[in-house]
Amino acid sequence: APRVFSGIKPSGGLTLGNYLGAIKRFVEMQGGDFETIFCVMDLHAITVWQDPEELKRATREVAAGYLASGIDPEKSILFNQSRVAAHAELGWLFSCVARMGWMNRMTQFKEKAGKNAEKQSLGLYAYPSLMAADILAYHATHVPVGEDQKQHVELTRDIAAKFNHDYGTEFFPLTTPVIEGPAMRVMNLRDGTKKMSKSGESDMERINMIDDADAIAKKFKKARTDPAPLPESLDELKDRPEAKNLVDIYAGLSGVSAEQVIAEYGGAGWGQFKPALADLAVEKLAPISSEMARLMDDPAEIDRIMAKGAERARAIADPIVAKTSEIMGLIR
Ligand code: TYM
């Protein structure tokens, strides 16, 4: 059966990028042809320093973001990664299958490590093999992600293929990344060449899912753009990264294509478009953020939901990891 697995790291607060590139898509895939599993990737978060109390808070915030956006723990399995030992276990097995050369090609590691690769944790380097384990511990066939995670899902396929080849089996499926929609790479509001991220320096460069209406309006108002009005055709946005980003965000939030946004707003100036965008963002995010706040007032309830989800997750993942060990010749 087709099975979806995806996740988000609790390495800070959720952003509009996480919402449009991931959560909104997860909700759309829930309840259809797929069995859906959504995870809070706490083991991935600790590849860089996390304050322990803040990690707990952020873990619950990601879970609250899922729930408030419409992930239903009856329809989907929702849990945090560290609760299910299969992830770490299969992660080790895969770190013996993946090659150093494959890891060296990972652009996300290079971006995060910069010139300081020697000072990074071993975990940050091995990050993609743990991610392959997250996905393959469930034999997931489809992984909805934003554009920045494509290379990691492709590496997951490489690991599955090498495992299958080396052990003469068809045990692991070749997972398909699902990257569909207008806002799969939401950019920084102050610099249209950089991704919007949870950990960027200035809060003005991102919209947080818990931002209030005033903050959202202010951030879009101050968002960097060129002075020209919106063009009449999509082609003309190619060399205007900041303008393209705001059009893509509008499209993502309203559930239409970028073409349709241009059809409606072509020729409009920023004085018209930015307030319309801010209103739309508030309309979509305000109900979610107020529900997140309500849920986060009762952390014990969030923890109960994640604990129940973890039990269901183990029931799928444990036999798959046991079988993997057996294939590899490990006596258990
Ligand atoms: P993370 O936590 O950085 O991001 C979570 C999801 O949000 C998407 N995303 C974006 N999409 C569009 N525009 C943006 N600016 C933007 N920023 C983030 C990401 O593409 C992602 O889909 N390695 C993963 C977490 C992970 C995972 C997994 C995902 C661990 N194991 C297994 C899928 C399957 C990560 O760091 O995502």
Short mmCIF file of C-alpha atoms in Angstrom, two decimals, residues 120-321:
data_model
loop_
_atom_site.label_atom_id
_atom_site.label_comp_id
_atom_site.label_asym_id
_atom_site.label_seq_id
_atom_site.Cartn_x
_atom_site.Cartn_y
_atom_site.Cartn_z
CA GLN A 120 30.51 20.02 13.33
CA SER A 121 29.06 17.02 15.13
CA LEU A 122 29.46 13.59 13.60
CA GLY A 123 25.67 13.45 13.71
CA LEU A 124 25.28 16.43 11.38
CA TYR A 125 27.45 14.64 8.83
CA ALA A 126 25.51 11.37 9.20
CA TYR A 127 22.17 13.23 9.18
CA PRO A 128 21.06 11.92 5.76
CA SER A 129 21.53 8.27 6.69
CA LEU A 130 19.28 8.77 9.74
CA MET A 131 16.76 10.44 7.44
CA ALA A 132 16.88 7.42 5.12
CA ALA A 133 16.19 5.26 8.19
CA ASP A 134 13.18 7.43 9.15
CA ILE A 135 11.67 6.82 5.77
CA LEU A 136 12.64 3.21 5.16
CA ALA A 137 11.79 1.94 8.67
CA TYR A 138 8.21 2.27 7.42
CA HIS A 139 8.84 1.20 3.82
CA ALA A 140 7.42 4.61 2.94
CA THR A 141 6.77 4.99 -0.77
CA HIS A 142 6.14 8.76 -0.86
CA VAL A 143 7.81 11.60 1.02
CA PRO A 144 6.28 15.08 0.69
CA VAL A 145 9.00 17.69 1.29
CA GLY A 146 10.08 21.16 0.28
CA GLU A 147 12.62 21.59 -2.49
CA ASP A 148 15.57 21.75 -0.05
CA GLN A 149 15.07 18.12 1.02
CA LYS A 150 15.05 16.61 -2.47
CA GLN A 151 18.69 15.58 -2.40
CA HIS A 152 18.19 13.77 0.91
CA VAL A 153 15.27 11.76 -0.44
CA GLU A 154 17.35 10.87 -3.48
CA LEU A 155 20.09 9.65 -1.16
CA THR A 156 17.46 7.51 0.56
CA ARG A 157 16.86 5.82 -2.80
CA ASP A 158 20.60 5.26 -3.23
CA ILE A 159 20.83 3.63 0.19
CA ALA A 160 17.82 1.39 -0.52
CA ALA A 161 19.23 0.40 -3.91
CA LYS A 162 22.67 -0.40 -2.51
CA PHE A 163 21.22 -2.42 0.36
CA ASN A 164 18.99 -4.37 -2.01
CA HIS A 165 21.89 -4.96 -4.39
CA ASP A 166 24.49 -5.92 -1.76
CA TYR A 167 22.18 -8.39 0.01
CA GLY A 168 20.44 -9.67 -3.11
CA THR A 169 16.97 -8.63 -1.99
CA GLU A 170 14.08 -6.34 -2.94
CA PHE A 171 13.38 -5.55 0.70
CA PHE A 172 13.44 -1.74 0.55
CA PRO A 173 11.23 0.28 -1.84
CA LEU A 174 12.67 3.16 -3.87
CA THR A 175 10.90 6.12 -2.30
CA THR A 176 9.50 8.98 -4.39
CA PRO A 177 9.93 12.59 -3.22
CA VAL A 178 6.67 14.51 -3.66
CA ILE A 179 7.44 18.18 -4.35
CA GLU A 180 4.36 19.76 -5.85
CA GLY A 181 2.92 23.24 -5.65
CA PRO A 182 3.92 26.88 -6.07
CA ALA A 183 5.70 27.42 -2.75
CA MET A 184 8.09 24.52 -2.36
CA ARG A 185 10.98 26.91 -1.77
CA VAL A 186 9.84 29.91 0.24
CA MET A 187 12.60 32.50 0.40
CA ASN A 188 13.85 34.88 3.08
CA LEU A 189 11.81 38.13 3.09
CA ARG A 190 14.98 40.27 3.30
CA ASP A 191 17.04 38.37 0.72
CA GLY A 192 15.29 36.52 -2.10
CA THR A 193 18.33 34.36 -2.81
CA LYS A 194 18.23 32.67 0.61
CA LYS A 195 15.74 30.15 1.96
CA MET A 196 13.35 31.19 4.71
CA SER A 197 14.49 29.16 7.72
CA LYS A 198 13.72 28.67 11.41
CA SER A 199 17.24 29.59 12.41
CA GLY A 200 17.94 32.68 10.27
CA GLU A 201 19.44 35.63 12.14
CA SER A 202 16.67 38.22 11.95
CA ASP A 203 13.06 37.58 12.81
CA MET A 204 12.08 40.06 10.05
CA GLU A 205 13.24 37.62 7.39
CA ARG A 206 10.63 34.99 8.18
CA ILE A 207 6.95 34.63 9.03
CA ASN A 208 6.49 32.39 12.05
CA MET A 209 3.33 30.34 12.25
CA ILE A 210 2.68 31.89 15.67
CA ASP A 211 3.17 35.51 14.54
CA ASP A 212 0.21 37.77 15.26
CA ALA A 213 -1.59 39.85 12.62
CA ASP A 214 0.49 42.96 13.32
CA ALA A 215 3.79 41.13 12.97
CA ILE A 216 2.67 39.51 9.72
CA ALA A 217 1.53 42.82 8.24
CA LYS A 218 4.75 44.55 9.30
CA LYS A 219 7.01 41.83 7.91
CA PHE A 220 5.32 41.79 4.51
CA LYS A 221 5.30 45.59 4.41
CA LYS A 222 9.04 45.67 5.08
CA ALA A 223 9.78 42.71 2.79
CA ARG A 224 12.44 43.58 0.26
CA THR A 225 11.26 44.02 -3.34
CA ASP A 226 12.40 45.81 -6.45
CA PRO A 227 10.44 48.97 -7.31
CA ALA A 228 8.74 47.67 -10.48
CA PRO A 229 5.07 46.63 -10.26
CA LEU A 230 4.01 43.02 -10.70
CA PRO A 231 4.50 41.91 -14.31
CA GLU A 232 1.77 40.76 -16.66
CA SER A 233 3.45 37.41 -17.29
CA LEU A 234 5.18 34.83 -15.10
CA ASP A 235 8.28 34.77 -17.33
CA GLU A 236 9.13 38.28 -16.30
CA LEU A 237 9.50 37.19 -12.66
CA LYS A 238 12.51 35.05 -13.46
CA ASP A 239 15.17 37.61 -12.50
CA ARG A 240 13.14 39.14 -9.68
CA PRO A 241 13.60 36.68 -6.80
CA GLU A 242 11.92 38.79 -4.12
CA ALA A 243 8.90 39.57 -6.30
CA LYS A 244 8.64 35.94 -7.39
CA ASN A 245 8.75 34.82 -3.76
CA LEU A 246 5.82 37.01 -2.71
CA VAL A 247 3.79 35.81 -5.70
CA ASP A 248 4.61 32.19 -4.83
CA ILE A 249 3.62 32.73 -1.19
CA TYR A 250 0.32 34.26 -2.28
CA ALA A 251 -0.28 31.29 -4.59
CA GLY A 252 0.61 28.77 -1.90
CA LEU A 253 -1.63 30.37 0.70
CA SER A 254 -4.62 30.78 -1.59
CA GLY A 255 -4.26 27.37 -3.25
CA VAL A 256 -3.99 28.71 -6.80
CA SER A 257 -1.09 28.72 -9.28
CA ALA A 258 1.41 31.58 -9.63
CA GLU A 259 -0.05 32.17 -13.12
CA GLN A 260 -3.44 32.82 -11.60
CA VAL A 261 -1.97 35.29 -9.12
CA ILE A 262 -0.30 37.16 -11.99
CA ALA A 263 -3.54 37.08 -13.95
CA GLU A 264 -5.24 38.82 -11.03
CA TYR A 265 -2.51 41.19 -9.88
CA GLY A 266 -0.39 41.82 -13.01
CA GLY A 267 0.35 45.55 -13.17
CA ALA A 268 -0.41 46.12 -9.49
CA GLY A 269 2.13 47.98 -7.35
CA TRP A 270 3.48 46.76 -4.02
CA GLY A 271 1.30 49.24 -2.16
CA GLN A 272 -1.65 47.20 -3.38
CA PHE A 273 -0.18 43.68 -3.40
CA LYS A 274 1.60 43.60 -0.05
CA PRO A 275 -1.49 44.45 2.06
CA ALA A 276 -3.52 41.90 0.10
CA LEU A 277 -0.85 39.30 0.80
CA ALA A 278 -0.72 40.22 4.49
CA ASP A 279 -4.52 39.95 4.79
CA LEU A 280 -4.48 36.57 3.10
CA ALA A 281 -1.69 35.30 5.37
CA VAL A 282 -3.53 36.48 8.49
CA GLU A 283 -6.78 34.90 7.27
CA LYS A 284 -5.04 31.53 6.78
CA LEU A 285 -2.65 31.55 9.73
CA ALA A 286 -4.65 33.22 12.51
CA PRO A 287 -7.00 30.26 13.15
CA ILE A 288 -4.01 27.91 13.13
CA SER A 289 -1.90 29.98 15.50
CA SER A 290 -4.71 30.47 17.98
CA GLU A 291 -5.35 26.73 17.99
CA MET A 292 -1.59 26.13 18.45
CA ALA A 293 -1.60 28.43 21.47
CA ARG A 294 -4.58 26.59 22.93
CA LEU A 295 -2.91 23.19 22.43
CA MET A 296 0.39 24.36 23.90
CA ASP A 297 -1.39 25.37 27.09
CA ASP A 298 -1.81 21.65 27.73
CA PRO A 299 1.58 20.03 26.99
CA ALA A 300 0.54 16.80 28.75
CA GLU A 301 -2.18 16.27 26.16
CA ILE A 302 0.30 16.78 23.28
CA ASP A 303 2.66 14.29 24.95
CA ARG A 304 -0.15 11.74 25.27
CA ILE A 305 -0.95 12.05 21.57
CA MET A 306 2.72 11.59 20.63
CA ALA A 307 3.08 8.60 22.96
CA LYS A 308 0.08 6.88 21.38
CA GLY A 309 1.39 7.63 17.90
CA ALA A 310 4.78 6.19 18.84
CA GLU A 311 3.16 2.91 19.83
CA ARG A 312 1.52 2.61 16.44
CA ALA A 313 4.77 3.61 14.74
CA ARG A 314 6.72 0.90 16.58
CA ALA A 315 4.25 -1.72 15.43
CA ILE A 316 5.24 -0.94 11.82
CA ALA A 317 8.93 -0.12 12.20
CA ASP A 318 10.14 -2.78 14.65
CA PRO A 319 9.43 -5.77 12.38
CA ILE A 320 11.06 -3.96 9.43
CA VAL A 321 14.23 -3.28 11.43
#
